[in-house]
Short mmCIF file of C-alpha atoms in Angstrom, two decimals:
data_model
loop_
_atom_site.label_atom_id
_atom_site.label_comp_id
_atom_site.label_asym_id
_atom_site.label_seq_id
_atom_site.Cartn_x
_atom_site.Cartn_y
_atom_site.Cartn_z
CA MET W 23 -3.06 -49.47 21.75
CA THR W 24 0.75 -49.40 21.57
CA HIS W 25 3.14 -51.91 23.07
CA PRO W 26 6.23 -50.65 24.97
CA THR W 27 8.53 -53.40 23.59
CA LEU W 28 7.92 -52.40 19.97
CA ALA W 29 10.45 -50.40 18.00
CA ALA W 30 7.74 -49.41 15.54
CA GLN W 31 4.10 -50.14 14.81
CA VAL W 32 1.69 -49.25 12.02
CA ILE W 33 -2.05 -49.45 12.70
CA ASP W 34 -4.48 -49.61 9.77
CA ILE W 35 -2.19 -47.49 7.60
CA HIS W 36 -3.50 -46.15 4.29
CA LYS W 37 -1.51 -44.08 1.80
CA HIS W 38 -3.22 -42.56 -1.22
CA TYR W 39 -1.72 -40.48 -4.01
CA PHE W 40 -3.71 -38.35 -6.43
CA LEU W 41 -2.30 -38.54 -9.95
CA GLY W 42 -3.98 -37.29 -13.09
CA GLY W 43 -7.34 -37.02 -11.41
CA GLU W 44 -7.17 -40.59 -10.15
CA THR W 45 -6.56 -41.97 -6.66
CA VAL W 46 -3.68 -44.44 -6.36
CA ARG W 47 -4.08 -46.54 -3.22
CA ALA W 48 -0.45 -47.43 -2.47
CA LEU W 49 -1.26 -48.83 0.98
CA ASN W 50 -4.66 -50.15 1.95
CA GLY W 51 -5.08 -50.92 5.64
CA VAL W 52 -1.69 -52.26 6.74
CA SER W 53 -1.15 -53.17 10.41
CA LEU W 54 2.25 -54.47 11.50
CA GLU W 55 4.40 -54.66 14.63
CA PHE W 56 8.19 -54.51 14.68
CA PRO W 57 9.63 -55.64 18.04
CA HIS W 58 12.99 -54.34 19.24
CA GLY W 59 15.73 -56.50 17.74
CA ASP W 60 13.57 -57.61 14.81
CA PHE W 61 15.13 -58.41 11.42
CA VAL W 62 12.41 -58.45 8.79
CA ALA W 63 12.48 -58.57 5.01
CA ILE W 64 9.61 -56.91 3.15
CA MET W 65 8.98 -58.45 -0.27
CA GLY W 66 6.54 -57.93 -3.12
CA SER W 67 6.33 -57.12 -6.79
CA SER W 68 6.64 -53.60 -8.19
CA GLY W 69 3.63 -51.57 -7.05
CA SER W 70 2.90 -53.84 -4.09
CA GLY W 71 3.42 -51.00 -1.59
CA LYS W 72 6.68 -52.16 0.00
CA SER W 73 8.65 -49.01 -0.82
CA THR W 74 5.77 -46.77 0.27
CA LEU W 75 5.66 -48.65 3.56
CA LEU W 76 9.42 -48.20 4.05
CA ASN W 77 9.11 -44.45 3.39
CA LEU W 78 6.39 -44.20 6.03
CA LEU W 79 8.45 -46.22 8.51
CA GLY W 80 11.34 -43.84 7.86
CA ALA W 81 9.07 -40.86 8.62
CA LEU W 82 9.86 -39.54 5.15
CA ASP W 83 6.14 -39.35 4.44
CA ARG W 84 2.94 -39.32 6.47
CA PRO W 85 0.02 -41.73 6.05
CA THR W 86 -3.28 -40.59 4.57
CA GLN W 87 -5.07 -42.53 7.28
CA GLY W 88 -4.07 -44.69 10.22
CA GLU W 89 -1.38 -44.38 12.87
CA TYR W 90 2.38 -44.85 12.91
CA VAL W 91 4.00 -45.24 16.32
CA LEU W 92 7.78 -44.82 16.45
CA GLY W 93 9.61 -45.41 19.71
CA GLY W 94 6.32 -45.35 21.59
CA LYS W 95 5.29 -41.95 20.14
CA ALA W 96 2.54 -41.30 17.61
CA VAL W 97 4.08 -39.71 14.51
CA SER W 98 0.82 -37.90 13.65
CA GLN W 99 1.19 -35.81 16.81
CA MET W 100 4.71 -34.60 15.95
CA SER W 101 5.56 -31.31 14.28
CA ASP W 102 7.81 -31.37 11.22
CA ASP W 103 10.78 -30.30 13.38
CA GLU W 104 10.08 -33.04 15.93
CA LEU W 105 9.74 -35.57 13.14
CA SER W 106 13.03 -34.51 11.59
CA SER W 107 14.77 -34.76 14.95
CA ILE W 108 13.43 -38.20 15.84
CA ARG W 109 14.22 -39.44 12.33
CA ASN W 110 17.81 -38.26 12.67
CA GLN W 111 18.26 -39.78 16.12
CA MET W 112 16.33 -43.05 15.88
CA ILE W 113 16.59 -44.20 12.26
CA GLY W 114 19.53 -45.02 10.01
CA PHE W 115 18.96 -45.30 6.26
CA ILE W 116 20.74 -47.57 3.76
CA PHE W 117 19.80 -47.13 0.09
CA GLN W 118 20.35 -49.25 -3.01
CA SER W 119 22.02 -46.33 -4.80
CA TYR W 120 24.16 -45.47 -1.70
CA ASN W 121 23.21 -41.72 -1.88
CA LEU W 122 26.74 -40.53 -1.15
CA ILE W 123 27.80 -36.97 -1.94
CA ALA W 124 30.31 -37.20 -4.80
CA GLN W 125 32.56 -34.33 -3.72
CA TYR W 126 32.78 -35.51 -0.09
CA THR W 127 35.37 -37.92 1.25
CA VAL W 128 34.45 -41.14 3.03
CA LEU W 129 34.97 -39.36 6.35
CA GLU W 130 32.77 -36.42 5.36
CA ASN W 131 29.99 -38.66 4.02
CA ILE W 132 29.85 -40.63 7.27
CA GLU W 133 29.69 -37.39 9.26
CA ILE W 134 26.63 -35.97 7.46
CA PRO W 135 23.98 -37.04 10.03
CA LEU W 136 26.13 -35.56 12.81
CA HIS W 137 25.96 -32.13 11.16
CA TYR W 138 22.15 -32.36 10.95
CA ARG W 139 22.00 -33.36 14.61
CA LYS W 140 24.16 -30.40 15.59
CA GLY W 141 22.31 -27.92 13.40
CA GLY W 142 25.23 -27.53 11.01
CA SER W 143 27.88 -27.05 13.70
CA ALA W 144 31.31 -28.61 13.31
CA VAL W 145 31.77 -32.08 14.74
CA SER W 146 33.79 -32.50 17.92
CA ALA W 147 37.03 -34.42 18.33
CA ALA W 148 35.05 -37.19 20.05
CA ASP W 149 32.62 -37.33 17.13
CA ARG W 150 35.50 -37.49 14.66
CA GLN W 151 36.99 -40.41 16.58
CA HIS W 152 33.57 -42.09 16.53
CA VAL W 153 33.44 -41.72 12.74
CA GLN W 154 36.91 -43.21 12.41
CA ASP W 155 35.91 -46.12 14.64
CA LEU W 156 32.88 -46.78 12.43
CA ALA W 157 35.05 -46.66 9.31
CA LEU W 158 37.29 -49.26 10.93
CA LYS W 159 34.25 -51.37 11.82
CA VAL W 160 33.09 -51.49 8.19
CA GLY W 161 36.60 -52.06 6.83
CA LEU W 162 37.29 -48.59 5.44
CA ALA W 163 39.86 -47.22 7.88
CA LYS W 164 42.39 -46.80 5.04
CA ARG W 165 39.90 -45.09 2.73
CA LEU W 166 38.88 -42.07 4.80
CA ASP W 167 40.20 -39.54 2.29
CA HIS W 168 38.78 -41.33 -0.76
CA ARG W 169 35.77 -40.05 -2.66
CA PRO W 170 32.91 -42.23 -3.92
CA PHE W 171 34.25 -42.51 -7.49
CA GLN W 172 37.41 -44.07 -6.03
CA LEU W 173 35.45 -46.84 -4.30
CA SER W 174 33.83 -50.06 -5.45
CA GLY W 175 30.07 -50.54 -5.07
CA GLY W 176 30.60 -52.66 -1.99
CA GLN W 177 32.85 -50.04 -0.42
CA GLN W 178 30.30 -47.31 -1.14
CA GLN W 179 27.61 -49.39 0.57
CA ARG W 180 29.93 -49.81 3.57
CA VAL W 181 30.20 -46.01 3.74
CA ALA W 182 26.40 -45.85 3.67
CA ILE W 183 26.19 -48.37 6.52
CA ALA W 184 28.68 -46.41 8.63
CA ARG W 185 26.70 -43.21 7.91
CA ALA W 186 23.51 -44.98 8.98
CA LEU W 187 25.15 -45.93 12.28
CA VAL W 188 26.81 -42.65 13.16
CA ASN W 189 23.96 -41.39 15.40
CA ASN W 190 23.57 -44.83 17.03
CA PRO W 191 20.00 -45.37 15.78
CA GLN W 192 17.71 -48.07 17.15
CA ILE W 193 16.26 -48.86 13.72
CA ILE W 194 18.03 -49.46 10.40
CA LEU W 195 15.91 -49.18 7.25
CA ALA W 196 17.54 -50.80 4.23
CA ASP W 197 16.06 -50.33 0.76
CA GLU W 198 17.44 -53.06 -1.56
CA PRO W 199 20.85 -52.87 0.17
CA THR W 200 22.38 -55.54 -2.11
CA GLY W 201 20.51 -54.58 -5.29
CA ASN W 202 23.51 -53.01 -7.06
CA LEU W 203 26.10 -55.51 -5.81
CA ASP W 204 27.47 -58.81 -7.06
CA SER W 205 26.58 -61.91 -5.05
CA ALA W 206 29.86 -62.10 -3.11
CA THR W 207 29.76 -58.44 -2.09
CA GLY W 208 26.06 -58.74 -1.31
CA ALA W 209 26.85 -61.62 1.04
CA GLU W 210 29.38 -59.42 2.85
CA ILE W 211 26.82 -56.64 3.29
CA MET W 212 24.25 -59.12 4.62
CA GLU W 213 26.80 -60.45 7.08
CA MET W 214 27.26 -56.90 8.34
CA LEU W 215 23.50 -56.42 8.70
CA ARG W 216 23.17 -59.69 10.60
CA GLY W 217 25.97 -58.51 12.90
CA LEU W 218 24.18 -55.22 13.55
CA ASN W 219 21.01 -57.13 14.34
CA ALA W 220 22.94 -59.38 16.73
CA GLU W 221 23.99 -56.19 18.55
CA GLY W 222 20.30 -55.50 19.17
CA ARG W 223 19.41 -53.14 16.34
CA THR W 224 16.09 -53.50 14.55
CA ILE W 225 16.58 -54.09 10.81
CA ILE W 226 13.71 -53.53 8.36
CA MET W 227 14.77 -54.35 4.80
CA VAL W 228 13.03 -54.20 1.43
CA THR W 229 14.32 -56.72 -1.10
CA HIS W 230 13.13 -58.54 -4.21
CA GLU W 231 15.75 -61.28 -3.80
CA PRO W 232 14.45 -64.45 -2.06
CA ASP W 233 17.94 -65.59 -1.02
CA ILE W 234 18.53 -62.23 0.66
CA ALA W 235 15.10 -62.31 2.34
CA GLN W 236 15.84 -65.75 3.78
CA GLN W 237 18.65 -64.25 5.83
CA ALA W 238 16.20 -62.17 7.84
CA LYS W 239 14.39 -63.60 10.84
CA ARG W 240 11.01 -63.23 9.17
CA GLN W 241 9.40 -62.05 5.96
CA ILE W 242 6.42 -59.87 5.09
CA TYR W 243 4.83 -60.20 1.66
CA MET W 244 3.05 -57.21 0.15
CA ARG W 245 0.48 -57.33 -2.64
CA ASP W 246 -1.79 -54.54 -3.89
CA GLY W 247 -1.04 -52.34 -0.89
CA LYS W 248 -1.84 -55.01 1.68
CA VAL W 249 0.01 -57.64 3.68
CA ALA W 250 -0.47 -60.85 1.68
CA GLY W 251 1.52 -63.11 3.97
CA THR W 252 4.12 -63.40 6.70
CA GLY W 253 6.56 -66.14 7.53
CA ILE W 254 9.67 -67.32 9.29
CA PHE W 255 12.08 -69.37 7.23
CA PRO W 256 13.35 -72.72 8.52
CA GLY W 257 16.49 -72.17 10.55
CA HIS W 258 14.88 -69.40 12.61
CA GLY W 259 12.62 -71.63 14.63
CA ALA W 260 9.38 -71.97 12.67
CA PRO W 261 8.18 -73.02 9.22
CA LEU W 262 7.38 -70.56 6.50
CA ALA W 263 3.70 -69.63 6.43
CA VAL W 264 2.17 -67.60 3.63
CA HIS W 265 -1.46 -66.59 3.30
CA GLY W 266 -3.57 -64.40 1.09
CA SER W 267 -2.72 -66.17 -2.20
#
């Protein structure tokens, strides 16, 4: 049963890969709810299943078994075109490696999701103003004609954040968003994510850094493809609670 106040929900999700004649069980019966306005950090060692879970939440892959409900709709019942459309409209992606197109300017990189939404058509004057407003919001208004190689790591991640926001998604998925940044720049990026969450956006973030995870409202710990524990750090209203050790 789904809940109307949830941004996303996974119900007994399994994800298996078949490699070299063997079955790799990346996820093994994961059930989680992500309320609207949530800010959650997913943690775990390499191979714990956290990145696989993020890919499924981003509708970049489909589960082997179980159900994923996004915006109140079961993903398993969507065609590939429907899935692509809802992914473009509802989800913004932020990656550790930024994933910017080297030959594109800041302006052009931010615009990319708009072109997908419009089926490759040119963006309108209103859309272009929206992109410029986002660049201003992330502190890049004077860098619109720069290309990625002319930007610092922190500036490239700001471009990625603006790109993630351009279609006004309800959910932001961040995969190690501070992983390639120094601590000061990482703190700036986390401040931006906290601000986006304060605006009402749901933030689901994978990180291996405990100090970064503590800045989320709650944490989910993955181990061997399962949820090993959940918690809320002090300062967000409840003590940390971990189980499954």
